[in-house]
PDB file of C-alpha atoms in Angstrom:
ATOM      1  CA  UNK A   1     140.536 -41.355  98.201  1.00 76.00           C
ATOM      2  CA  UNK A   2     137.810 -43.506  99.781  1.00 86.00           C
ATOM      3  CA  UNK A   3     138.365 -44.854 103.278  1.00 89.00           C
ATOM      4  CA  UNK A   4     139.415 -46.596 104.985  1.00 95.00           C
ATOM      5  CA  UNK A   5     143.323 -45.937 104.426  1.00 96.00           C
ATOM      6  CA  UNK A   6     146.316 -48.022 104.920  1.00 96.00           C
ATOM      7  CA  UNK A   7     149.711 -47.002 106.225  1.00 97.00           C
ATOM      8  CA  UNK A   8     152.494 -49.143 104.352  1.00 97.00           C
ATOM      9  CA  UNK A   9     156.130 -49.560 105.886  1.00 96.00           C
ATOM     10  CA  UNK A  10     158.640 -50.249 102.939  1.00 95.00           C
ATOM     11  CA  UNK A  11     161.878 -51.872 102.747  1.00 90.00           C
ATOM     12  CA  UNK A  12     164.531 -50.503 100.768  1.00 85.00           C
ATOM     13  CA  UNK A  13     163.966 -52.620  97.526  1.00 79.00           C
ATOM     14  CA  UNK A  14     160.103 -51.533  97.961  1.00 86.00           C
ATOM     15  CA  UNK A  15     158.571 -54.469  99.290  1.00 85.00           C
ATOM     16  CA  UNK A  16     155.914 -53.948 102.257  1.00 91.00           C
ATOM     17  CA  UNK A  17     157.203 -54.643 105.711  1.00 92.00           C
ATOM     18  CA  UNK A  18     154.428 -53.935 107.428  1.00 94.00           C
ATOM     19  CA  UNK A  19     150.724 -52.501 106.765  1.00 95.00           C
ATOM     20  CA  UNK A  20     148.267 -50.995 109.189  1.00 96.00           C
ATOM     21  CA  UNK A  21     144.325 -50.273 108.640  1.00 96.00           C
ATOM     22  CA  UNK A  22     143.209 -47.013 109.758  1.00 96.00           C
ATOM     23  CA  UNK A  23     139.496 -46.018 109.287  1.00 95.00           C
ATOM     24  CA  UNK A  24     139.477 -42.355 109.366  1.00 94.00           C
ATOM     25  CA  UNK A  25     141.248 -38.970 108.945  1.00 95.00           C
ATOM     26  CA  UNK A  26     143.119 -37.455 110.313  1.00 96.00           C
ATOM     27  CA  UNK A  27     145.801 -39.770 110.777  1.00 97.00           C
ATOM     28  CA  UNK A  28     148.573 -38.785 113.223  1.00 98.00           C
ATOM     29  CA  UNK A  29     152.170 -40.526 113.048  1.00 98.00           C
ATOM     30  CA  UNK A  30     154.958 -40.596 115.478  1.00 97.00           C
ATOM     31  CA  UNK A  31     157.146 -42.593 117.893  1.00 97.00           C
ATOM     32  CA  UNK A  32     154.686 -41.424 120.926  1.00 97.00           C
ATOM     33  CA  UNK A  33     151.862 -44.004 122.172  1.00 97.00           C
ATOM     34  CA  UNK A  34     149.084 -41.461 121.544  1.00 96.00           C
ATOM     35  CA  UNK A  35     149.247 -41.686 117.776  1.00 97.00           C
ATOM     36  CA  UNK A  36     147.207 -43.413 115.382  1.00 97.00           C
ATOM     37  CA  UNK A  37     150.343 -44.916 113.826  1.00 97.00           C
ATOM     38  CA  UNK A  38     153.044 -45.770 115.891  1.00 97.00           C
ATOM     39  CA  UNK A  39     156.840 -45.749 114.537  1.00 96.00           C
ATOM     40  CA  UNK A  40     159.225 -47.818 115.881  1.00 95.00           C
ATOM     41  CA  UNK A  41     162.229 -45.478 114.787  1.00 96.00           C
ATOM     42  CA  UNK A  42     164.261 -43.489 117.265  1.00 96.00           C
ATOM     43  CA  UNK A  43     164.950 -40.883 114.475  1.00 96.00           C
ATOM     44  CA  UNK A  44     161.374 -39.921 114.532  1.00 97.00           C
ATOM     45  CA  UNK A  45     159.733 -37.349 116.910  1.00 97.00           C
ATOM     46  CA  UNK A  46     157.066 -38.586 119.547  1.00 97.00           C
ATOM     47  CA  UNK A  47     154.443 -36.388 117.201  1.00 97.00           C
ATOM     48  CA  UNK A  48     156.428 -36.528 113.857  1.00 98.00           C
ATOM     49  CA  UNK A  49     153.443 -35.636 111.000  1.00 98.00           C
ATOM     50  CA  UNK A  50     149.706 -35.806 110.258  1.00 97.00           C
ATOM     51  CA  UNK A  51     147.736 -36.900 107.309  1.00 97.00           C
ATOM     52  CA  UNK A  52     144.593 -34.954 106.582  1.00 96.00           C
ATOM     53  CA  UNK A  53     141.931 -34.405 103.803  1.00 94.00           C
ATOM     54  CA  UNK A  54     143.432 -31.511 101.614  1.00 93.00           C
ATOM     55  CA  UNK A  55     139.930 -30.164 101.168  1.00 90.00           C
ATOM     56  CA  UNK A  56     139.346 -31.794  97.555  1.00 91.00           C
ATOM     57  CA  UNK A  57     139.337 -35.439  98.459  1.00 88.00           C
ATOM     58  CA  UNK A  58     143.022 -36.175  98.441  1.00 93.00           C
ATOM     59  CA  UNK A  59     145.413 -36.619 100.954  1.00 96.00           C
ATOM     60  CA  UNK A  60     148.002 -34.119 102.629  1.00 97.00           C
ATOM     61  CA  UNK A  61     150.824 -35.194 104.690  1.00 97.00           C
ATOM     62  CA  UNK A  62     152.377 -32.480 106.627  1.00 97.00           C
ATOM     63  CA  UNK A  63     155.181 -32.094 108.847  1.00 97.00           C
ATOM     64  CA  UNK A  64     154.527 -31.160 112.815  1.00 97.00           C
ATOM     65  CA  UNK A  65     157.704 -29.475 113.524  1.00 96.00           C
ATOM     66  CA  UNK A  66     159.955 -32.765 114.104  1.00 96.00           C
ATOM     67  CA  UNK A  67     163.540 -32.412 113.967  1.00 96.00           C
ATOM     68  CA  UNK A  68     164.674 -34.479 110.972  1.00 96.00           C
ATOM     69  CA  UNK A  69     161.302 -33.359 108.924  1.00 96.00           C
ATOM     70  CA  UNK A  70     159.484 -35.209 106.037  1.00 97.00           C
ATOM     71  CA  UNK A  71     161.547 -36.457 103.357  1.00 97.00           C
ATOM     72  CA  UNK A  72     160.147 -36.408  99.508  1.00 97.00           C
ATOM     73  CA  UNK A  73     161.844 -36.830  96.318  1.00 94.00           C
ATOM     74  CA  UNK A  74     164.977 -36.627  98.400  1.00 93.00           C
ATOM     75  CA  UNK A  75     163.950 -32.907  99.525  1.00 95.00           C
ATOM     76  CA  UNK A  76     162.808 -31.738 103.107  1.00 96.00           C
ATOM     77  CA  UNK A  77     159.363 -30.736 102.597  1.00 96.00           C
ATOM     78  CA  UNK A  78     156.846 -29.124 104.969  1.00 96.00           C
ATOM     79  CA  UNK A  79     153.937 -31.070 103.763  1.00 96.00           C
ATOM     80  CA  UNK A  80     153.175 -33.415 101.017  1.00 97.00           C
ATOM     81  CA  UNK A  81     150.330 -34.376  98.439  1.00 96.00           C
ATOM     82  CA  UNK A  82     149.798 -38.030  98.633  1.00 96.00           C
ATOM     83  CA  UNK A  83     149.168 -40.154  95.949  1.00 93.00           C
ATOM     84  CA  UNK A  84     148.611 -43.727  96.159  1.00 92.00           C
ATOM     85  CA  UNK A  85     152.649 -44.313  94.873  1.00 94.00           C
ATOM     86  CA  UNK A  86     154.026 -41.046  96.891  1.00 96.00           C
ATOM     87  CA  UNK A  87     156.563 -42.672  99.173  1.00 96.00           C
ATOM     88  CA  UNK A  88     158.033 -40.276 101.940  1.00 97.00           C
ATOM     89  CA  UNK A  89     160.696 -40.787 104.755  1.00 97.00           C
ATOM     90  CA  UNK A  90     160.377 -40.246 108.206  1.00 97.00           C
ATOM     91  CA  UNK A  91     163.774 -40.803 110.240  1.00 96.00           C
ATOM     92  CA  UNK A  92     164.570 -43.844 108.612  1.00 96.00           C
ATOM     93  CA  UNK A  93     161.401 -45.256 107.929  1.00 96.00           C
ATOM     94  CA  UNK A  94     159.733 -45.304 104.581  1.00 96.00           C
ATOM     95  CA  UNK A  95     156.214 -45.376 104.496  1.00 96.00           C
ATOM     96  CA  UNK A  96     153.431 -44.660 101.718  1.00 96.00           C
ATOM     97  CA  UNK A  97     149.537 -44.044 102.668  1.00 96.00           C
ATOM     98  CA  UNK A  98     146.822 -45.678 100.082  1.00 95.00           C
ATOM     99  CA  UNK A  99     142.925 -45.707 100.007  1.00 94.00           C
ATOM    100  CA  UNK A 100     141.170 -48.810 100.095  1.00 93.00           C
ATOM    101  CA  UNK A 101     140.175 -47.789  96.396  1.00 92.00           C
ATOM    102  CA  UNK A 102     143.400 -47.948  95.302  1.00 93.00           C
ATOM    103  CA  UNK A 103     143.702 -49.961  92.111  1.00 92.00           C
ATOM    104  CA  UNK A 104     146.152 -53.228  92.238  1.00 89.00           C
ATOM    105  CA  UNK A 105     148.221 -54.564  89.631  1.00 83.00           C
ATOM    106  CA  UNK A 106     146.961 -57.779  87.682  1.00 85.00           C
ATOM    107  CA  UNK A 107     147.865 -61.164  89.225  1.00 78.00           C
ATOM    108  CA  UNK A 108     150.784 -62.945  87.892  1.00 70.00           C
ATOM    109  CA  UNK A 109     150.670 -65.899  86.121  1.00 68.00           C
ATOM    110  CA  UNK A 110     152.296 -68.233  88.605  1.00 65.00           C
ATOM    111  CA  UNK A 111     155.644 -69.968  87.034  1.00 63.00           C
ATOM    112  CA  UNK A 112     157.343 -71.577  90.510  1.00 64.00           C
ATOM    113  CA  UNK A 113     156.467 -75.268  89.333  1.00 65.00           C
ATOM    114  CA  UNK A 114     155.311 -76.509  92.728  1.00 66.00           C
ATOM    115  CA  UNK A 115     155.163 -79.693  91.357  1.00 69.00           C
ATOM    116  CA  UNK A 116     159.039 -79.953  91.020  1.00 73.00           C
ATOM    117  CA  UNK A 117     160.032 -79.177  94.604  1.00 78.00           C
ATOM    118  CA  UNK A 118     161.690 -81.383  97.503  1.00 83.00           C
ATOM    119  CA  UNK A 119     163.255 -84.396  97.121  1.00 88.00           C
ATOM    120  CA  UNK A 120     162.435 -85.442  93.451  1.00 90.00           C
ATOM    121  CA  UNK A 121     164.509 -82.351  92.261  1.00 91.00           C
ATOM    122  CA  UNK A 122     167.242 -82.998  94.745  1.00 92.00           C
ATOM    123  CA  UNK A 123     167.890 -86.532  93.940  1.00 94.00           C
ATOM    124  CA  UNK A 124     167.746 -85.601  90.156  1.00 93.00           C
ATOM    125  CA  UNK A 125     170.089 -82.960  90.470  1.00 93.00           C
ATOM    126  CA  UNK A 126     172.532 -85.197  92.570  1.00 94.00           C
ATOM    127  CA  UNK A 127     172.614 -87.837  90.064  1.00 95.00           C
ATOM    128  CA  UNK A 128     173.337 -85.667  87.145  1.00 95.00           C
ATOM    129  CA  UNK A 129     176.119 -84.281  89.079  1.00 94.00           C
ATOM    130  CA  UNK A 130     177.581 -87.794  89.988  1.00 93.00           C
ATOM    131  CA  UNK A 131     176.709 -88.921  86.209  1.00 93.00           C
ATOM    132  CA  UNK A 132     178.727 -85.916  84.650  1.00 92.00           C
ATOM    133  CA  UNK A 133     181.896 -86.367  87.629  1.00 91.00           C
ATOM    134  CA  UNK A 134     182.163 -89.708  86.705  1.00 91.00           C
ATOM    135  CA  UNK A 135     181.804 -89.323  82.625  1.00 88.00           C
ATOM    136  CA  UNK A 136     184.518 -86.390  82.559  1.00 87.00           C
ATOM    137  CA  UNK A 137     186.820 -88.621  84.831  1.00 85.00           C
ATOM    138  CA  UNK A 138     186.253 -91.482  82.688  1.00 85.00           C
ATOM    139  CA  UNK A 139     187.191 -89.271  79.268  1.00 78.00           C
ATOM    140  CA  UNK A 140     190.499 -88.108  80.990  1.00 76.00           C
ATOM    141  CA  UNK A 141     191.693 -91.768  82.458  1.00 74.00           C
ATOM    142  CA  UNK A 142     194.146 -93.630  80.316  1.00 69.00           C
ATOM    143  CA  UNK A 143     194.810 -95.799  83.395  1.00 77.00           C
ATOM    144  CA  UNK A 144     193.350 -99.125  84.488  1.00 78.00           C
ATOM    145  CA  UNK A 145     189.802 -98.890  86.033  1.00 78.00           C
ATOM    146  CA  UNK A 146     189.941 -98.292  89.838  1.00 83.00           C
ATOM    147  CA  UNK A 147     186.446 -97.794  91.515  1.00 86.00           C
ATOM    148  CA  UNK A 148     188.182 -95.986  94.447  1.00 88.00           C
ATOM    149  CA  UNK A 149     189.229 -92.935  92.477  1.00 87.00           C
ATOM    150  CA  UNK A 150     185.626 -92.779  90.706  1.00 88.00           C
ATOM    151  CA  UNK A 151     184.096 -92.796  94.130  1.00 92.00           C
ATOM    152  CA  UNK A 152     186.574 -89.952  95.132  1.00 93.00           C
ATOM    153  CA  UNK A 153     185.967 -87.841  92.201  1.00 91.00           C
ATOM    154  CA  UNK A 154     182.138 -88.264  92.681  1.00 92.00           C
ATOM    155  CA  UNK A 155     182.147 -87.582  96.180  1.00 94.00           C
ATOM    156  CA  UNK A 156     183.965 -84.438  95.619  1.00 94.00           C
ATOM    157  CA  UNK A 157     181.979 -83.106  93.101  1.00 93.00           C
ATOM    158  CA  UNK A 158     178.911 -84.007  95.192  1.00 94.00           C
ATOM    159  CA  UNK A 159     179.927 -82.048  97.981  1.00 95.00           C
ATOM    160  CA  UNK A 160     180.940 -79.089  95.916  1.00 94.00           C
ATOM    161  CA  UNK A 161     177.375 -79.078  94.619  1.00 93.00           C
ATOM    162  CA  UNK A 162     175.764 -79.558  97.826  1.00 95.00           C
ATOM    163  CA  UNK A 163     177.495 -76.395  99.388  1.00 95.00           C
ATOM    164  CA  UNK A 164     176.746 -74.122  96.174  1.00 94.00           C
ATOM    165  CA  UNK A 165     173.204 -75.351  96.542  1.00 94.00           C
ATOM    166  CA  UNK A 166     173.130 -74.595 100.108  1.00 95.00           C
ATOM    167  CA  UNK A 167     174.440 -70.953  99.519  1.00 95.00           C
ATOM    168  CA  UNK A 168     171.596 -70.441  96.982  1.00 95.00           C
ATOM    169  CA  UNK A 169     169.236 -71.964  99.385  1.00 93.00           C
ATOM    170  CA  UNK A 170     170.066 -69.590 101.960  1.00 94.00           C
ATOM    171  CA  UNK A 171     169.832 -66.743  99.749  1.00 93.00           C
ATOM    172  CA  UNK A 172     166.401 -68.230  98.520  1.00 91.00           C
ATOM    173  CA  UNK A 173     165.579 -68.261 102.087  1.00 89.00           C
ATOM    174  CA  UNK A 174     166.541 -64.883 103.175  1.00 88.00           C
ATOM    175  CA  UNK A 175     164.917 -63.297  99.953  1.00 87.00           C
ATOM    176  CA  UNK A 176     162.138 -65.360  98.731  1.00 81.00           C
ATOM    177  CA  UNK A 177     160.724 -66.804 101.851  1.00 80.00           C
ATOM    178  CA  UNK A 178     161.667 -70.853 101.172  1.00 84.00           C
ATOM    179  CA  UNK A 179     164.614 -72.461 100.660  1.00 88.00           C
ATOM    180  CA  UNK A 180     164.178 -74.669  97.572  1.00 90.00           C
ATOM    181  CA  UNK A 181     167.245 -76.371  98.045  1.00 93.00           C
ATOM    182  CA  UNK A 182     166.096 -79.398  95.786  1.00 92.00           C
ATOM    183  CA  UNK A 183     165.459 -76.600  92.695  1.00 92.00           C
ATOM    184  CA  UNK A 184     169.047 -75.171  93.209  1.00 94.00           C
ATOM    185  CA  UNK A 185     170.760 -78.862  92.918  1.00 94.00           C
ATOM    186  CA  UNK A 186     168.758 -79.813  89.959  1.00 95.00           C
ATOM    187  CA  UNK A 187     170.090 -76.649  88.264  1.00 95.00           C
ATOM    188  CA  UNK A 188     173.384 -77.248  89.335  1.00 95.00           C
ATOM    189  CA  UNK A 189     173.037 -80.814  87.883  1.00 95.00           C
ATOM    190  CA  UNK A 190     171.411 -79.359  84.435  1.00 95.00           C
ATOM    191  CA  UNK A 191     174.254 -76.918  84.066  1.00 95.00           C
ATOM    192  CA  UNK A 192     177.011 -79.737  84.896  1.00 94.00           C
ATOM    193  CA  UNK A 193     175.667 -81.856  82.362  1.00 94.00           C
ATOM    194  CA  UNK A 194     175.272 -79.193  79.854  1.00 95.00           C
ATOM    195  CA  UNK A 195     179.136 -78.374  80.475  1.00 94.00           C
ATOM    196  CA  UNK A 196     180.115 -82.202  79.315  1.00 92.00           C
ATOM    197  CA  UNK A 197     177.826 -82.364  76.347  1.00 92.00           C
ATOM    198  CA  UNK A 198     179.356 -78.970  74.973  1.00 92.00           C
ATOM    199  CA  UNK A 199     182.921 -80.290  75.604  1.00 89.00           C
ATOM    200  CA  UNK A 200     182.388 -83.703  74.300  1.00 89.00           C
ATOM    201  CA  UNK A 201     180.356 -82.232  71.271  1.00 90.00           C
ATOM    202  CA  UNK A 202     182.399 -79.248  70.098  1.00 89.00           C
ATOM    203  CA  UNK A 203     185.492 -81.136  70.118  1.00 88.00           C
ATOM    204  CA  UNK A 204     183.927 -84.268  68.092  1.00 88.00           C
ATOM    205  CA  UNK A 205     182.152 -81.411  65.693  1.00 89.00           C
ATOM    206  CA  UNK A 206     185.946 -79.606  65.700  1.00 87.00           C
ATOM    207  CA  UNK A 207     187.720 -82.781  64.419  1.00 85.00           C
ATOM    208  CA  UNK A 208     184.993 -84.083  61.867  1.00 87.00           C
ATOM    209  CA  UNK A 209     184.464 -80.885  60.110  1.00 86.00           C
ATOM    210  CA  UNK A 210     187.711 -78.707  60.628  1.00 83.00           C
ATOM    211  CA  UNK A 211     185.932 -76.141  63.167  1.00 85.00           C
ATOM    212  CA  UNK A 212     188.944 -74.968  65.447  1.00 83.00           C
ATOM    213  CA  UNK A 213     186.884 -72.206  66.386  1.00 86.00           C
ATOM    214  CA  UNK A 214     185.139 -74.417  68.573  1.00 86.00           C
ATOM    215  CA  UNK A 215     187.987 -75.431  70.311  1.00 85.00           C
ATOM    216  CA  UNK A 216     190.000 -71.837  70.177  1.00 87.00           C
ATOM    217  CA  UNK A 217     187.353 -70.408  72.031  1.00 90.00           C
ATOM    218  CA  UNK A 218     185.007 -72.863  73.550  1.00 88.00           C
ATOM    219  CA  UNK A 219     185.616 -71.566  77.047  1.00 90.00           C
ATOM    220  CA  UNK A 220     183.252 -69.036  76.424  1.00 94.00           C
ATOM    221  CA  UNK A 221     180.752 -71.552  75.987  1.00 94.00           C
ATOM    222  CA  UNK A 222     181.468 -72.557  79.809  1.00 94.00           C
ATOM    223  CA  UNK A 223     180.978 -69.025  80.861  1.00 95.00           C
ATOM    224  CA  UNK A 224     177.646 -68.660  79.005  1.00 96.00           C
ATOM    225  CA  UNK A 225     176.588 -72.047  80.827  1.00 96.00           C
ATOM    226  CA  UNK A 226     177.265 -70.845  84.097  1.00 96.00           C
ATOM    227  CA  UNK A 227     175.861 -67.485  83.497  1.00 96.00           C
ATOM    228  CA  UNK A 228     172.458 -69.402  82.731  1.00 96.00           C
ATOM    229  CA  UNK A 229     172.883 -71.298  85.600  1.00 96.00           C
ATOM    230  CA  UNK A 230     173.376 -68.111  87.990  1.00 96.00           C
ATOM    231  CA  UNK A 231     170.119 -66.838  85.710  1.00 96.00           C
ATOM    232  CA  UNK A 232     167.850 -69.588  86.836  1.00 94.00           C
ATOM    233  CA  UNK A 233     169.014 -69.651  90.289  1.00 95.00           C
ATOM    234  CA  UNK A 234     168.108 -66.006  90.733  1.00 94.00           C
ATOM    235  CA  UNK A 235     164.944 -66.544  88.832  1.00 91.00           C
ATOM    236  CA  UNK A 236     164.564 -69.292  91.298  1.00 90.00           C
ATOM    237  CA  UNK A 237     164.458 -66.841  94.328  1.00 90.00           C
ATOM    238  CA  UNK A 238     162.551 -63.978  92.580  1.00 88.00           C
ATOM    239  CA  UNK A 239     160.740 -65.231  89.658  1.00 85.00           C
ATOM    240  CA  UNK A 240     158.989 -62.011  89.131  1.00 82.00           C
ATOM    241  CA  UNK A 241     162.158 -59.736  87.699  1.00 86.00           C
ATOM    242  CA  UNK A 242     163.095 -62.397  84.792  1.00 90.00           C
ATOM    243  CA  UNK A 243     164.324 -59.139  82.433  1.00 91.00           C
ATOM    244  CA  UNK A 244     166.716 -57.851  85.355  1.00 92.00           C
ATOM    245  CA  UNK A 245     168.062 -60.912  86.036  1.00 94.00           C
ATOM    246  CA  UNK A 246     168.790 -61.503  82.170  1.00 95.00           C
ATOM    247  CA  UNK A 247     170.502 -58.392  81.846  1.00 95.00           C
ATOM    248  CA  UNK A 248     172.427 -59.011  84.975  1.00 95.00           C
ATOM    249  CA  UNK A 249     173.338 -62.681  83.510  1.00 96.00           C
ATOM    250  CA  UNK A 250     174.242 -60.891  79.906  1.00 96.00           C
ATOM    251  CA  UNK A 251     176.931 -58.411  81.914  1.00 96.00           C
ATOM    252  CA  UNK A 252     178.387 -61.354  83.722  1.00 96.00           C
ATOM    253  CA  UNK A 253     179.068 -63.264  80.493  1.00 96.00           C
ATOM    254  CA  UNK A 254     180.558 -60.390  78.945  1.00 96.00           C
ATOM    255  CA  UNK A 255     182.815 -59.751  81.657  1.00 96.00           C
ATOM    256  CA  UNK A 256     183.928 -63.128  82.368  1.00 94.00           C
ATOM    257  CA  UNK A 257     184.719 -63.700  77.825  1.00 94.00           C
ATOM    258  CA  UNK A 258     186.672 -60.395  78.125  1.00 94.00           C
ATOM    259  CA  UNK A 259     188.795 -61.462  81.223  1.00 94.00           C
ATOM    260  CA  UNK A 260     189.577 -64.459  79.083  1.00 93.00           C
ATOM    261  CA  UNK A 261     190.525 -62.837  76.300  1.00 92.00           C
ATOM    262  CA  UNK A 262     192.469 -60.789  78.060  1.00 93.00           C
ATOM    263  CA  UNK A 263     194.210 -63.450  79.984  1.00 92.00           C
ATOM    264  CA  UNK A 264     194.965 -65.558  76.675  1.00 89.00           C
ATOM    265  CA  UNK A 265     196.518 -62.173  75.502  1.00 89.00           C
ATOM    266  CA  UNK A 266     198.810 -61.599  78.256  1.00 90.00           C
ATOM    267  CA  UNK A 267     199.897 -65.191  78.533  1.00 87.00           C
ATOM    268  CA  UNK A 268     200.413 -66.127  75.224  1.00 83.00           C
ATOM    269  CA  UNK A 269     200.194 -63.371  72.814  1.00 84.00           C
ATOM    270  CA  UNK A 270     197.115 -64.542  71.573  1.00 85.00           C
ATOM    271  CA  UNK A 271     193.134 -64.304  71.911  1.00 88.00           C
ATOM    272  CA  UNK A 272     192.670 -68.125  71.307  1.00 86.00           C
ATOM    273  CA  UNK A 273     192.654 -70.603  74.339  1.00 85.00           C
ATOM    274  CA  UNK A 274     194.795 -73.023  72.284  1.00 80.00           C
ATOM    275  CA  UNK A 275     197.038 -72.795  68.941  1.00 74.00           C
ATOM    276  CA  UNK A 276     195.992 -76.169  67.477  1.00 74.00           C
ATOM    277  CA  UNK A 277     193.152 -78.655  67.827  1.00 75.00           C
ATOM    278  CA  UNK A 278     194.479 -80.880  70.641  1.00 75.00           C
ATOM    279  CA  UNK A 279     191.427 -83.269  70.655  1.00 73.00           C
ATOM    280  CA  UNK A 280     192.108 -86.259  68.303  1.00 74.00           C
ATOM    281  CA  UNK A 281     189.215 -88.945  67.800  1.00 79.00           C
ATOM    282  CA  UNK A 282     189.313 -91.850  65.116  1.00 80.00           C
ATOM    283  CA  UNK A 283     189.563 -91.198  61.489  1.00 79.00           C
ATOM    284  CA  UNK A 284     186.299 -92.457  60.786  1.00 80.00           C
ATOM    285  CA  UNK A 285     184.555 -89.459  62.536  1.00 82.00           C
ATOM    286  CA  UNK A 286     186.537 -87.124  60.246  1.00 81.00           C
ATOM    287  CA  UNK A 287     183.865 -85.824  57.360  1.00 82.00           C
ATOM    288  CA  UNK A 288     185.669 -82.727  56.422  1.00 79.00           C
ATOM    289  CA  UNK A 289     187.463 -83.391  52.732  1.00 77.00           C
ATOM    290  CA  UNK A 290     191.000 -84.026  52.734  1.00 73.00           C
ATOM    291  CA  UNK A 291     193.788 -81.456  51.686  1.00 69.00           C
ATOM    292  CA  UNK A 292     196.042 -82.167  48.934  1.00 74.00           C
ATOM    293  CA  UNK A 293     199.785 -82.860  49.852  1.00 77.00           C
ATOM    294  CA  UNK A 294     200.898 -80.197  47.410  1.00 81.00           C
ATOM    295  CA  UNK A 295     198.762 -77.696  49.405  1.00 77.00           C
ATOM    296  CA  UNK A 296     200.256 -78.886  52.844  1.00 75.00           C
ATOM    297  CA  UNK A 297     203.797 -78.487  51.550  1.00 82.00           C
ATOM    298  CA  UNK A 298     202.771 -74.554  49.902  1.00 84.00           C
ATOM    299  CA  UNK A 299     201.448 -74.022  53.381  1.00 80.00           C
ATOM    300  CA  UNK A 300     204.367 -74.911  55.251  1.00 82.00           C
ATOM    301  CA  UNK A 301     206.691 -73.241  52.789  1.00 85.00           C
ATOM    302  CA  UNK A 302     205.101 -69.662  53.681  1.00 84.00           C
ATOM    303  CA  UNK A 303     205.325 -70.804  57.122  1.00 81.00           C
ATOM    304  CA  UNK A 304     209.263 -70.972  56.630  1.00 86.00           C
ATOM    305  CA  UNK A 305     209.520 -67.748  54.612  1.00 85.00           C
ATOM    306  CA  UNK A 306     207.834 -65.975  57.277  1.00 80.00           C
ATOM    307  CA  UNK A 307     209.787 -67.536  60.230  1.00 81.00           C
ATOM    308  CA  UNK A 308     212.814 -66.794  58.031  1.00 81.00           C
ATOM    309  CA  UNK A 309     211.578 -63.054  57.584  1.00 82.00           C
ATOM    310  CA  UNK A 310     210.959 -62.534  61.329  1.00 79.00           C
ATOM    311  CA  UNK A 311     214.737 -64.375  61.738  1.00 79.00           C
ATOM    312  CA  UNK A 312     216.117 -61.723  59.750  1.00 75.00           C
ATOM    313  CA  UNK A 313     214.525 -58.736  61.283  1.00 73.00           C
ATOM    314  CA  UNK A 314     215.792 -60.067  64.778  1.00 67.00           C
ATOM    315  CA  UNK A 315     219.304 -60.560  63.583  1.00 65.00           C
ATOM    316  CA  UNK A 316     219.456 -57.342  61.823  1.00 62.00           C
ATOM    317  CA  UNK A 317     218.198 -55.863  65.266  1.00 60.00           C
ATOM    318  CA  UNK A 318     220.845 -56.995  67.158  1.00 58.00           C
ATOM    319  CA  UNK A 319     223.682 -56.246  64.794  1.00 55.00           C
ATOM    320  CA  UNK A 320     222.638 -52.568  64.924  1.00 58.00           C
ATOM    321  CA  UNK A 321     222.577 -52.790  68.728  1.00 56.00           C
ATOM    322  CA  UNK A 322     226.091 -54.136  68.189  1.00 55.00           C
ATOM    323  CA  UNK A 323     227.392 -51.292  66.028  1.00 55.00           C
ATOM    324  CA  UNK A 324     225.704 -48.553  68.527  1.00 54.00           C
ATOM    325  CA  UNK A 325     227.695 -49.889  71.269  1.00 55.00           C
TER     326      UNK A 325
END
């Protein structure tokens, strides 16, 4: 290992909190001011450890008789042969030692979209949030147009979006060093528009082509959209961990869908969200072939026979109970 050497203090997640250059060996480490590297840790000794040449060109960290010792790979050790990725714990301090010839990872591609920051994504996100709220209110509004009600709905949606974005911006500031408030607002706006598009598109497609599955299990798509929003929020904070955040989002989607299925089963005794298609549109949108009247009556007769059979079983069960009494 080639001098100079660098001692790095590591956070719990592996990020470097502090780095100091040392030009030559040996390197004395401890809480005392006569050390080459001073630890601000009350759980370390004034003279805690020393880094020296192991005689073969490598580095050796040796405990100097401290009370809490040197911990490596979960075990207390009197001395540790240091590689560039070796992490030791002295007291509550995690550190590693690297030489100047230690290889570093190749440069990451910049995916942070620096040209899409600040006011532009923020205003775009607010516009999408307001538009989705107004459109949703318009679809369900059966009364005369009232501008005050629309303003209240839009204001409530904007307020909720600002709070949601502020929470993510604080997390971004803590873990990503910049807030990126506008980017988080834009993500929320895209997610809400996707929800509105899915609700309208799935209902029209279900009515037009008799695809009842789109309305019976449509809420699961909302779970997917929310988890996708969380994924992009997390990637905005830490863009270097897309696979990890993708796995987290998939797990959250599975948990959310499972909870919906269990809730439906407990409340109504079925897994579907609704028993029949509740969204009815003009007949001109109907593209599925019509069913013959005879087929309708056959299905109705089969349904009646099933209901009569269930009623008969219930009546016999009550009669048996009366007989036992």
